[in-house]
Amino acid sequence: MEVRLLGRIEAWAGGRAVSLGGPHRVAVFTLLALRAGSVVPVAELVEALWDGKPPKSAVANVHGHISALRAAVREAGGPAEVLVTRSPGYMLDLGAGGHTDLAMFEDLREAALARRDAPAEAAELYRRALACWTGPALHDLPSPVLRRHAERLERRLLLTVRDKAEMELALGLHDVVIAETRPVLQADPHDERLRAVLMLALYRAGRQADALAVYREGRRALVEDLGLEPGPELRRLEKAILAQEPGLDLSVPFARAHPRQLPPAPALLLGRDDELASLCALLTSQSVGALTTVALTGHPGVGTSALALRVAHAVRPAYPDGQLYASLGGPGRDERPPEVVLDRFLRALGVPAAALPGDLAGLAELFRTVLADQRVLVVLDDAAGETQVRPLLPGGAGCAVILTSGRSLAGLDTSATLRVRPLAVRAAAAMFTALSGRDGPEVGEVGALCDGLPLAIRLAAARLAARPRWQVADLHRRLADDRLRLDLLTAGDLSVRGAYDRTYSGLGEAAGRALRLLAALVPGPVTAPRLAALMGEGDVVAEELLERLVDHHLLEPGRRTGGGWTYHCPGLLRLYAAERLAAEEPAMGGAGGGLTAPRPAP
């Protein structure tokens, strides 16, 4: 089945046109076609048809429109199962060989982005992408929801014209660029990047005065319409043209690159289906108006980074202008300054080194400017705190950020914050079996000794793989020994102990001592009075330190008892605390019930 959205809405099945019917029926079909292959909830269809004021019969009317569309597809010779019922709504399944002109446009645009190092090939791909358009997007549809879709599509059209012009400029086709970009710039006078392309084309064509006139026209439009001065790159280009700098004859300033920086997605991700679905839905929603920022936090080793990367790869097609990734190093000595990250991001986006500002504020301003009209996904892994993150946030509503951190970042304005929990017993056992290829009655207990932490489970499976003569029971017996467990949960440069070290280094002395003294408490719930007695502090101070450990996702708050809270300390963390206590406060190192006894070799 073939569907056309970039112009008049049309559908063809078996070479025959499908009679889509009246405006409401066309609107239903269009919404399904815009998200072909994905489920569109009935509530979304109702919102699009009646703009927040549906009649009582709205849901029944939607069902009726679907039935009529199925009949129309069958009448044209197409299969009825093109329109699939799937909770909580419907899905348009175009089948093998089916396509929409919008999908073709995006595929060609994506192919062109990947070939920008070969301007002739990229320009041809852009031309083919633009040929998919036969008129205004979603032509003649009155629905406000669909008009917003149309506006976004028209913006994509303008961006593609600009991208093609950049490639043609690199090929020396100055006259073509001038002829094609002038009318587009008149329709969107605030697009500074397109204005820069036109200015450079005019300059290279020997029309310096015209190039400067284009700058003045743009400045006037920005000041009068928006109360803004041109951005730093456009101002630099004007100065370069005035000075007739030799570099202007070589390349387009800020010729946009489309980085693909995501590390590989994890091959195995079990027990996270609900989180994955909700995050993907949020990051691919069509809502506009603000930057989408998703924060994933959790206990060290719980798998926030793995979940973030799986989500990032799943939503990558929704961010065709690029994906940026940075490991921020977490708290402590390895924390990466934001100016270092911004420098790398801007270079990856095509900004020449000579154009990079020398201060953090200037780098952040240029970063937001470059991404203002883009759809770029930014993944910031292992953030230390709000101060490190804020300069790395784009300003444009078309971008999105996935952020992971070992502590709560309450100071950031996020669209959603998800605390990733350890795996449930069954998921932990399934992960261990999938990684090790082993099964047995002790598998569930191995997962429990790993506290349901994916990192620990992965390392336990690696330990078993390194000892092929062992059975699961052999591994379980050794893990059950508190003296051996942390030593066993290590492989190469990965270890549970290392994950705790990174978090511990950022706690500060008071909270770090509170964590150490947890080992001096017998297993069971932790309370502020018990910790206060060990620290020689008041209950309020002890409770505040425990809450700081909660903020770093090291403790889980439990029940309120007697005016205070109980806190749960996972087994692996208690073993780590015992090690730190023995190393830093040896006088108290024996208080943990034998936890710090000498360790046999694993």
Coordinates of C-alpha atoms in Angstrom, one line a residue:
M1 CA 0.0 0.0 0.0
E2 CA 1.3 3.5 -0.9
V3 CA 0.4 6.6 1.1
R4 CA 1.0 10.2 0.2
L5 CA 1.2 12.9 2.9
L6 CA 3.5 15.5 1.5
G7 CA 0.8 17.2 -0.5
R8 CA -2.8 16.1 -1.0
I9 CA -3.6 13.0 1.2
E10 CA -3.9 10.0 -1.0
A11 CA -3.7 6.2 -0.5
W12 CA -3.3 3.5 -3.2
A13 CA -3.8 -0.2 -2.9
G14 CA -3.2 -2.6 -5.7
G15 CA -2.7 0.3 -8.1
R16 CA -6.1 1.7 -7.3
A17 CA -6.9 4.8 -5.3
V18 CA -8.6 4.3 -1.9
S19 CA -11.6 6.4 -1.3
L20 CA -10.8 7.9 2.1
G21 CA -14.1 9.7 2.6
G22 CA -14.8 12.9 4.5
P23 CA -12.5 15.2 6.5
H24 CA -12.8 13.2 9.8
R25 CA -12.1 9.9 8.1
V26 CA -9.1 11.4 6.2
A27 CA -7.9 12.9 9.5
V28 CA -8.0 9.5 11.2
F29 CA -6.2 7.8 8.3
T30 CA -3.6 10.6 8.3
L31 CA -2.8 10.3 12.0
L32 CA -2.3 6.5 11.5
A33 CA -0.1 7.1 8.4
L34 CA 2.1 9.6 10.2
R35 CA 2.9 6.9 12.7
A36 CA 2.7 3.9 10.4
G37 CA 3.9 0.8 12.2
S38 CA 3.1 2.3 15.6
V39 CA 0.0 2.2 17.7
V40 CA -2.0 5.4 17.9
P41 CA -4.3 5.5 21.0
V42 CA -8.0 6.1 20.4
A43 CA -7.7 9.1 22.8
E44 CA -5.2 10.7 20.4
L45 CA -7.5 10.2 17.5
V46 CA -10.4 11.7 19.5
E47 CA -8.3 14.8 20.4
A48 CA -7.3 15.3 16.8
L49 CA -10.8 15.1 15.5
W50 CA -12.5 17.3 18.0
D51 CA -9.7 19.5 19.5
G52 CA -10.5 18.8 23.1
K53 CA -14.3 19.1 22.8
P54 CA -15.4 15.6 21.8
P55 CA -19.1 14.5 21.6
K56 CA -20.3 11.6 23.8
S57 CA -20.2 9.4 20.7
A58 CA -16.6 10.3 19.9
V59 CA -15.1 6.8 20.6
A60 CA -17.9 5.1 18.7
N61 CA -17.4 7.5 15.8
V62 CA -13.7 6.6 15.7
H63 CA -14.5 2.9 15.6
G64 CA -16.9 3.6 12.7
H65 CA -14.3 5.6 10.7
I66 CA -11.9 2.6 11.1
S67 CA -14.5 0.2 9.8
A68 CA -15.3 2.4 6.9
L69 CA -11.6 2.8 6.0
R70 CA -11.1 -1.0 6.2
A71 CA -14.0 -1.4 3.7
A72 CA -12.5 1.3 1.4
V73 CA -9.1 -0.5 1.4
R74 CA -10.8 -3.8 0.6
E75 CA -12.8 -2.2 -2.2
A76 CA -9.6 -0.9 -3.8
G77 CA -8.1 -4.4 -3.7
G78 CA -6.0 -4.0 -0.6
P79 CA -5.9 -6.3 2.5
A80 CA -8.3 -5.5 5.4
E81 CA -5.5 -6.2 7.9
V82 CA -3.8 -3.0 6.9
L83 CA -5.7 -1.3 9.7
V84 CA -4.9 -3.3 12.8
T85 CA -6.6 -3.1 16.2
R86 CA -4.0 -3.1 18.9
S87 CA -4.5 -1.8 22.5
P88 CA -4.9 1.0 23.2
G89 CA -5.9 2.0 19.7
Y90 CA -5.1 1.2 16.0
M91 CA -2.0 0.8 13.8
L92 CA -1.5 1.2 10.1
D93 CA 0.5 -1.8 8.9
L94 CA 1.5 -1.1 5.3
G95 CA 3.0 -4.5 4.8
A96 CA 5.9 -5.7 2.7
G97 CA 6.7 -3.2 0.0
G98 CA 4.3 -0.6 1.4
H99 CA 5.5 2.9 2.2
T100 CA 4.6 6.5 2.7
D101 CA 6.2 9.4 0.9
L102 CA 7.1 10.8 4.3
A103 CA 9.1 7.7 5.1
M104 CA 10.8 7.9 1.7
F105 CA 11.6 11.5 2.3
E106 CA 13.2 10.8 5.8
D107 CA 15.1 7.8 4.5
L108 CA 16.6 9.8 1.6
R109 CA 17.4 12.7 4.0
E110 CA 19.1 10.3 6.4
A111 CA 21.1 8.8 3.6
A112 CA 22.2 12.3 2.5
L113 CA 23.2 13.1 6.0
A114 CA 25.5 10.1 6.1
R115 CA 27.1 11.1 2.8
R116 CA 27.9 14.8 3.6
D117 CA 31.6 14.0 3.2
A118 CA 30.7 13.4 -0.5
P119 CA 28.8 16.6 -1.5
A120 CA 27.8 15.5 -5.0
E121 CA 26.2 12.3 -3.7
A122 CA 24.6 14.1 -0.8
A123 CA 23.2 16.9 -3.0
E124 CA 21.6 14.3 -5.3
L125 CA 20.0 12.4 -2.3
Y126 CA 18.6 15.7 -1.0
R127 CA 17.2 16.5 -4.5
R128 CA 15.4 13.1 -4.5
A129 CA 14.1 13.7 -1.0
L130 CA 12.7 17.1 -2.0
A131 CA 11.0 15.4 -5.0
C132 CA 8.8 13.5 -2.6
W133 CA 6.9 16.7 -2.0
T134 CA 4.1 17.5 -4.3
G135 CA 2.5 20.3 -2.3
P136 CA 2.0 21.6 1.2
A137 CA 2.2 18.9 3.8
L138 CA -1.2 17.4 4.9
H139 CA -3.0 19.6 2.4
D140 CA -6.4 21.0 3.4
L141 CA -6.8 19.3 6.8
P142 CA -8.5 21.6 9.3
S143 CA -7.6 19.7 12.5
P144 CA -5.4 21.9 14.7
V145 CA -3.4 18.8 15.8
L146 CA -2.7 17.9 12.2
R147 CA -1.9 21.5 11.3
R148 CA 0.8 21.3 14.0
H149 CA 2.1 18.1 12.4
A150 CA 2.1 19.9 9.1
E151 CA 4.1 22.9 10.5
R152 CA 6.8 20.5 11.7
L153 CA 6.9 18.8 8.3
E154 CA 7.2 22.1 6.5
R155 CA 10.0 23.0 8.8
R156 CA 11.8 19.7 7.9
L157 CA 11.3 20.7 4.2
L158 CA 13.0 24.1 4.8
L159 CA 15.9 22.4 6.7
T160 CA 16.4 20.0 3.8
V161 CA 16.5 22.8 1.3
R162 CA 19.2 24.4 3.5
D163 CA 21.1 21.2 3.7
K164 CA 21.1 20.8 0.0
A165 CA 22.2 24.3 -0.5
E166 CA 25.2 23.7 1.8
M167 CA 26.2 20.7 -0.4
E168 CA 25.7 22.7 -3.6
L169 CA 27.8 25.5 -2.2
A170 CA 30.6 23.1 -1.5
L171 CA 30.4 22.0 -5.2
G172 CA 30.8 25.7 -6.4
L173 CA 27.1 25.9 -7.6
H174 CA 26.8 29.5 -6.3
D175 CA 24.2 30.7 -8.8
V176 CA 22.0 27.6 -8.1
V177 CA 22.2 28.2 -4.3
I178 CA 21.3 31.9 -4.7
A179 CA 18.3 31.1 -6.9
E180 CA 17.0 28.4 -4.6
T181 CA 17.6 29.9 -1.2
R182 CA 16.2 33.4 -1.7
P183 CA 12.5 32.4 -1.9
V184 CA 13.0 30.0 1.1
L185 CA 14.6 32.7 3.2
Q186 CA 11.7 35.1 2.4
A187 CA 9.4 32.4 3.8
D188 CA 11.6 31.9 6.9
P189 CA 13.6 35.2 7.4
H190 CA 14.8 34.1 10.9
D191 CA 16.8 31.1 9.7
E192 CA 20.3 32.3 10.4
R193 CA 22.0 29.3 9.0
L194 CA 20.3 29.6 5.6
R195 CA 21.1 33.3 5.6
A196 CA 24.8 32.4 6.2
V197 CA 24.7 30.0 3.2
L198 CA 23.1 32.7 0.9
M199 CA 25.6 35.3 2.1
L200 CA 28.6 33.0 1.4
A201 CA 27.1 32.1 -2.1
L202 CA 26.8 35.7 -3.0
Y203 CA 30.3 36.5 -1.7
R204 CA 31.8 33.6 -3.7
A205 CA 29.9 34.8 -6.8
G206 CA 31.7 38.1 -6.5
R207 CA 28.7 40.0 -5.0
Q208 CA 30.1 41.2 -1.7
A209 CA 27.7 44.2 -1.4
D210 CA 24.7 41.9 -1.9
A211 CA 26.0 39.5 0.7
L212 CA 26.3 42.3 3.3
A213 CA 22.8 43.5 2.3
V214 CA 21.4 40.0 3.1
Y215 CA 23.0 40.3 6.5
R216 CA 21.4 43.7 7.2
E217 CA 18.0 42.4 6.0
G218 CA 18.3 39.5 8.5
R219 CA 19.4 41.7 11.3
R220 CA 16.4 44.0 10.7
A221 CA 14.0 41.0 10.7
L222 CA 15.4 39.6 13.9
V223 CA 15.4 42.9 15.7
E224 CA 11.9 44.1 14.6
D225 CA 10.2 40.7 14.8
L226 CA 11.9 39.1 17.8
G227 CA 13.9 41.8 19.5
L228 CA 17.1 39.7 19.0
E229 CA 20.5 40.5 17.5
P230 CA 21.9 37.9 15.0
G231 CA 23.8 35.0 16.6
P232 CA 27.6 34.9 17.0
E233 CA 28.3 32.8 13.9
L234 CA 26.3 35.2 11.6
R235 CA 28.1 38.2 13.1
R236 CA 31.4 36.5 12.6
L237 CA 30.6 35.8 9.0
E238 CA 29.7 39.5 8.3
K239 CA 33.0 40.5 9.8
A240 CA 34.8 37.9 7.7
I241 CA 33.1 39.2 4.5
L242 CA 34.0 42.8 5.4
A243 CA 37.6 41.8 5.9
Q244 CA 37.6 39.5 2.7
E245 CA 39.2 36.7 4.7
P246 CA 40.8 34.1 2.5
G247 CA 39.1 31.2 4.4
L248 CA 35.7 32.2 3.0
D249 CA 36.7 30.8 -0.4
L250 CA 37.3 27.3 1.1
S251 CA 34.3 26.0 3.0
V252 CA 30.9 26.9 4.4
P253 CA 31.3 28.2 7.9
F254 CA 29.6 25.8 10.4
A255 CA 28.8 23.3 7.6
R256 CA 26.6 21.2 9.7
A257 CA 27.7 17.6 10.6
H258 CA 25.3 15.0 11.9
P259 CA 27.2 13.0 14.5
R260 CA 26.3 9.4 15.4
Q261 CA 28.1 9.0 18.7
L262 CA 26.0 6.5 20.6
P263 CA 28.0 3.5 21.9
P264 CA 26.6 0.1 21.1
A265 CA 23.3 -0.8 22.8
P266 CA 23.5 -3.6 25.3
A267 CA 22.7 -7.0 23.8
L268 CA 20.7 -8.1 26.8
L269 CA 18.2 -6.1 28.7
L270 CA 15.8 -8.1 30.8
G271 CA 13.1 -6.9 33.2
R272 CA 12.9 -3.4 31.8
D273 CA 10.1 -3.7 29.2
D274 CA 7.8 -1.2 31.0
E275 CA 10.5 1.4 31.5
L276 CA 11.6 1.0 27.9
A277 CA 8.1 1.4 26.5
S278 CA 7.3 4.5 28.6
L279 CA 10.6 6.3 27.9
C280 CA 10.4 5.6 24.1
A281 CA 6.8 6.9 24.1
L282 CA 7.9 10.1 25.8
L283 CA 10.9 10.7 23.6
T284 CA 9.0 10.1 20.4
S285 CA 5.9 12.0 21.3
Q286 CA 4.9 14.8 19.0
S287 CA 4.5 17.4 21.8
V288 CA 6.2 20.7 21.3
G289 CA 7.1 23.8 23.3
A290 CA 9.9 22.6 25.6
L291 CA 13.1 20.5 25.6
T292 CA 12.4 16.9 26.6
T293 CA 14.8 15.8 29.4
V294 CA 14.6 12.4 30.9
A295 CA 16.7 11.5 34.0
L296 CA 17.5 7.9 35.0
T297 CA 18.9 7.4 38.5
G298 CA 19.5 4.4 40.7
H299 CA 21.8 2.3 42.9
P300 CA 25.4 1.8 41.5
G301 CA 25.4 -1.1 39.1
V302 CA 21.6 -1.1 38.6
G303 CA 21.9 -0.5 34.8
T304 CA 20.9 3.1 34.2
S305 CA 23.5 3.4 31.5
A306 CA 22.4 0.2 29.7
L307 CA 18.7 1.3 29.8
A308 CA 19.6 4.8 28.5
L309 CA 21.6 3.4 25.6
R310 CA 18.8 0.9 24.7
V311 CA 16.3 3.7 24.7
A312 CA 18.6 6.0 22.7
H313 CA 19.0 3.5 20.0
A314 CA 15.3 2.7 19.9
V315 CA 14.4 6.4 19.4
R316 CA 17.3 7.3 17.1
P317 CA 15.1 7.6 14.0
A318 CA 13.1 10.4 15.7
Y319 CA 16.4 12.5 15.9
P320 CA 17.8 12.4 12.4
D321 CA 20.0 15.4 12.8
G322 CA 22.4 13.5 15.1
Q323 CA 23.0 11.8 18.4
L324 CA 25.6 13.1 20.8
Y325 CA 27.0 11.1 23.7
A326 CA 29.3 12.0 26.6
S327 CA 30.4 10.1 29.7
L328 CA 30.5 12.8 32.3
G329 CA 32.6 10.7 34.7
G330 CA 30.4 11.0 37.8
P331 CA 31.6 12.6 41.0
G332 CA 35.2 12.9 42.0
R333 CA 38.5 13.2 40.2
D334 CA 37.2 11.8 36.9
E335 CA 34.4 14.4 36.5
R336 CA 34.5 16.0 33.1
P337 CA 34.2 19.8 33.0
P338 CA 31.2 20.9 30.8
E339 CA 33.5 23.1 28.7
V340 CA 35.5 20.1 27.6
V341 CA 32.3 18.3 26.6
L342 CA 30.9 21.3 24.8
D343 CA 34.1 21.7 22.8
R344 CA 33.9 18.1 21.6
F345 CA 30.2 18.4 20.9
L346 CA 30.6 21.5 18.8
R347 CA 33.5 20.1 16.8
A348 CA 31.3 17.0 16.1
L349 CA 28.5 19.3 14.9
G350 CA 30.8 20.9 12.3
V351 CA 31.9 24.0 14.1
P352 CA 35.5 24.9 13.2
A353 CA 38.0 25.0 16.0
A354 CA 38.8 28.6 15.2
A355 CA 35.2 29.6 15.8
L356 CA 35.0 28.1 19.3
P357 CA 34.6 30.6 22.2
G358 CA 37.1 30.4 25.0
D359 CA 34.7 30.5 27.9
L360 CA 31.9 28.2 29.2
A361 CA 29.2 30.7 28.7
G362 CA 30.1 31.3 25.1
L363 CA 30.4 27.6 24.3
A364 CA 26.9 27.0 25.8
E365 CA 25.4 29.9 23.9
L366 CA 26.9 28.6 20.6
F367 CA 25.8 25.0 21.4
R368 CA 22.2 26.2 21.8
T369 CA 22.4 28.3 18.7
V370 CA 23.7 25.4 16.5
L371 CA 21.0 23.1 17.8
A372 CA 18.1 25.6 17.7
D373 CA 16.3 24.2 14.7
Q374 CA 17.6 20.6 14.9
R375 CA 16.3 17.3 16.2
V376 CA 19.3 16.0 18.0
L377 CA 19.4 13.5 20.9
V378 CA 21.9 14.2 23.6
V379 CA 22.9 11.3 26.0
L380 CA 24.7 12.5 29.2
D381 CA 25.9 9.5 31.1
D382 CA 26.9 9.4 34.8
A383 CA 26.4 13.1 35.6
A384 CA 27.9 14.4 38.8
G385 CA 25.4 17.2 39.5
E386 CA 23.3 20.0 38.2
T387 CA 26.1 22.5 37.6
Q388 CA 27.9 20.1 35.3
V389 CA 24.7 19.3 33.3
R390 CA 23.0 22.7 32.8
P391 CA 25.4 24.1 30.2
L392 CA 25.0 20.9 28.2
L393 CA 21.3 21.2 27.7
P394 CA 20.1 22.4 24.2
G395 CA 17.5 25.1 24.1
G396 CA 15.4 23.9 21.2
A397 CA 12.2 22.0 21.7
G398 CA 13.1 19.6 18.9
C399 CA 16.0 18.1 20.8
A400 CA 15.9 15.7 23.7
V401 CA 18.3 14.7 26.5
I402 CA 18.7 11.4 28.3
L403 CA 20.6 11.8 31.5
T404 CA 21.9 9.2 33.9
S405 CA 23.2 9.9 37.4
G406 CA 24.0 8.1 40.6
R407 CA 22.2 10.8 42.6
S408 CA 19.0 12.6 42.6
L409 CA 19.2 15.8 40.5
A410 CA 16.3 17.7 42.0
G411 CA 17.6 21.0 40.8
L412 CA 17.1 20.2 37.1
D413 CA 13.8 20.8 35.3
T414 CA 13.2 17.4 33.8
S415 CA 10.3 16.1 31.8
A416 CA 10.5 12.8 33.7
T417 CA 12.7 11.2 36.4
L418 CA 12.9 7.4 36.7
R419 CA 14.5 5.7 39.6
V420 CA 15.7 2.4 38.1
R421 CA 15.1 -0.5 40.6
P422 CA 17.1 -3.7 40.9
L423 CA 15.8 -6.6 39.0
A424 CA 13.0 -8.8 40.4
V425 CA 13.9 -12.3 41.4
R426 CA 12.7 -13.9 38.1
A427 CA 14.3 -11.3 35.9
A428 CA 17.6 -11.6 37.8
A429 CA 17.6 -15.4 37.4
A430 CA 16.7 -15.1 33.7
M431 CA 19.5 -12.6 33.1
F432 CA 22.1 -14.9 34.8
T433 CA 20.9 -17.9 32.8
A434 CA 21.0 -16.0 29.5
L435 CA 24.5 -14.7 30.2
S436 CA 26.0 -17.9 31.6
G437 CA 24.1 -20.5 29.7
R438 CA 23.6 -22.3 33.0
D439 CA 20.5 -23.2 35.0
G440 CA 19.8 -24.9 38.2
P441 CA 18.0 -24.5 41.6
E442 CA 20.7 -22.1 42.9
V443 CA 20.2 -19.5 40.0
G444 CA 17.6 -17.5 41.9
E445 CA 19.8 -17.4 45.0
V446 CA 22.8 -16.2 42.9
G447 CA 20.6 -13.3 41.7
A448 CA 19.6 -12.6 45.3
L449 CA 23.3 -12.5 46.5
C450 CA 23.9 -10.0 43.6
D451 CA 21.1 -7.8 45.1
G452 CA 19.3 -8.0 41.7
L453 CA 22.0 -5.6 40.2
P454 CA 22.6 -6.2 36.5
L455 CA 26.3 -5.3 36.9
A456 CA 26.8 -7.9 39.7
I457 CA 24.8 -10.5 37.8
R458 CA 26.9 -9.9 34.7
L459 CA 30.1 -10.3 36.7
A460 CA 28.9 -13.4 38.4
A461 CA 28.1 -15.0 35.0
A462 CA 31.5 -13.9 33.8
R463 CA 33.1 -15.6 36.8
L464 CA 31.3 -18.8 36.1
A465 CA 32.4 -18.7 32.4
A466 CA 36.0 -18.2 33.5
R467 CA 35.7 -21.4 35.6
P468 CA 34.1 -23.9 33.2
R469 CA 34.5 -26.8 35.6
W470 CA 32.3 -25.1 38.2
Q471 CA 28.7 -25.7 38.5
V472 CA 26.2 -23.0 39.5
A473 CA 26.3 -24.6 43.0
D474 CA 30.0 -23.9 43.2
L475 CA 29.6 -20.3 42.4
H476 CA 26.7 -20.0 44.8
R477 CA 28.7 -21.5 47.7
R478 CA 31.5 -19.0 47.2
L479 CA 29.2 -16.0 46.7
A480 CA 27.4 -16.9 49.9
D481 CA 30.7 -16.3 51.8
D482 CA 30.7 -12.6 52.7
R483 CA 34.5 -12.6 52.7
L484 CA 34.6 -13.6 49.0
R485 CA 31.6 -12.0 47.4
L486 CA 33.1 -8.6 46.3
D487 CA 36.3 -10.3 45.1
L488 CA 34.3 -12.7 42.9
L489 CA 32.2 -9.9 41.4
T490 CA 35.0 -8.5 39.2
A491 CA 36.1 -9.0 35.6
G492 CA 38.7 -7.0 33.8
D493 CA 38.2 -3.3 34.5
L494 CA 34.6 -3.9 35.8
S495 CA 33.7 -4.6 39.4
V496 CA 31.0 -3.9 41.9
R497 CA 33.6 -2.5 44.2
G498 CA 34.7 0.0 41.5
A499 CA 31.1 1.1 41.0
Y500 CA 30.8 1.8 44.7
D501 CA 34.2 3.5 44.8
R502 CA 33.0 6.1 42.3
T503 CA 29.9 6.9 44.3
Y504 CA 31.7 6.9 47.6
S505 CA 34.3 9.4 46.4
G506 CA 31.5 12.0 45.9
L507 CA 29.8 11.6 49.3
G508 CA 31.9 13.9 51.4
E509 CA 33.5 13.0 54.7
A510 CA 30.4 13.0 57.0
A511 CA 28.2 10.9 54.6
G512 CA 31.1 8.7 53.8
R513 CA 31.6 7.9 57.5
A514 CA 27.9 7.3 57.9
L515 CA 28.2 4.7 55.1
R516 CA 31.2 3.1 56.7
L517 CA 29.5 2.7 60.0
L518 CA 26.6 0.9 58.4
A519 CA 28.9 -2.1 58.5
A520 CA 29.1 -1.9 62.3
L521 CA 25.3 -2.4 62.5
V522 CA 24.0 -5.9 62.5
P523 CA 22.1 -6.9 59.4
G524 CA 18.6 -5.5 59.4
P525 CA 16.9 -2.1 59.1
V526 CA 19.1 1.0 59.8
T527 CA 17.7 3.8 62.0
A528 CA 19.0 7.2 62.8
P529 CA 19.3 6.6 66.6
R530 CA 21.5 3.6 66.0
L531 CA 23.7 5.4 63.6
A532 CA 23.8 8.5 65.9
A533 CA 25.0 6.4 68.8
L534 CA 28.0 5.1 66.7
M535 CA 28.8 8.6 65.3
G536 CA 28.4 10.5 68.6
E537 CA 26.0 12.8 66.8
G538 CA 22.3 13.7 67.4
D539 CA 19.5 11.9 65.8
V540 CA 18.7 14.8 63.4
V541 CA 22.2 14.9 62.1
A542 CA 22.3 11.1 61.6
E543 CA 18.9 11.1 59.8
E544 CA 20.1 13.9 57.5
L545 CA 23.2 11.8 56.6
L546 CA 21.0 8.8 55.9
E547 CA 18.8 10.9 53.7
R548 CA 22.0 12.0 51.8
L549 CA 22.8 8.3 51.2
V550 CA 19.2 7.9 49.9
D551 CA 19.8 10.8 47.5
H552 CA 22.8 8.9 46.2
H553 CA 20.6 5.8 45.9
L554 CA 22.7 3.8 48.3
L555 CA 19.9 3.2 50.8
E556 CA 16.2 2.5 50.4
P557 CA 13.8 4.3 52.9
G558 CA 11.5 1.9 54.6
R559 CA 8.7 2.3 57.3
R560 CA 8.3 5.2 59.7
T561 CA 8.6 3.9 63.3
G562 CA 8.5 5.9 66.5
G563 CA 8.8 9.2 64.8
G564 CA 11.7 8.2 62.5
W565 CA 12.4 6.2 59.4
T566 CA 14.0 2.8 58.8
Y567 CA 16.4 2.4 56.0
H568 CA 17.4 -0.7 54.1
C569 CA 21.1 -1.4 53.2
P570 CA 21.7 -3.9 50.4
G571 CA 24.0 -6.8 51.2
L572 CA 26.7 -5.9 48.7
L573 CA 26.8 -2.3 50.0
R574 CA 27.1 -3.5 53.6
L575 CA 30.1 -5.6 52.6
Y576 CA 31.7 -2.6 50.8
A577 CA 31.1 -0.4 53.9
A578 CA 32.8 -3.0 56.0
E579 CA 35.9 -2.9 53.7
R580 CA 36.0 0.9 53.9
L581 CA 35.6 0.8 57.7
A582 CA 38.5 -1.7 58.1
A583 CA 40.7 0.4 55.8
E584 CA 39.9 3.9 57.2
E585 CA 38.9 3.2 60.8
P586 CA 40.6 -0.1 61.8
A587 CA 39.8 0.5 65.4
M588 CA 36.1 -0.2 64.5
G589 CA 36.8 -2.7 61.7
G590 CA 35.8 -5.7 63.8
A591 CA 32.4 -4.4 64.7
G592 CA 30.7 -5.8 61.7
G593 CA 30.3 -9.3 62.9
G594 CA 33.3 -10.8 61.0
L595 CA 32.7 -9.0 57.8
T596 CA 36.3 -7.7 57.7
A597 CA 38.1 -11.0 58.4
P598 CA 41.0 -11.9 56.0
R599 CA 39.7 -13.1 52.6
P600 CA 40.7 -16.5 51.2
A601 CA 41.6 -16.4 47.5
P602 CA 38.5 -16.9 45.3

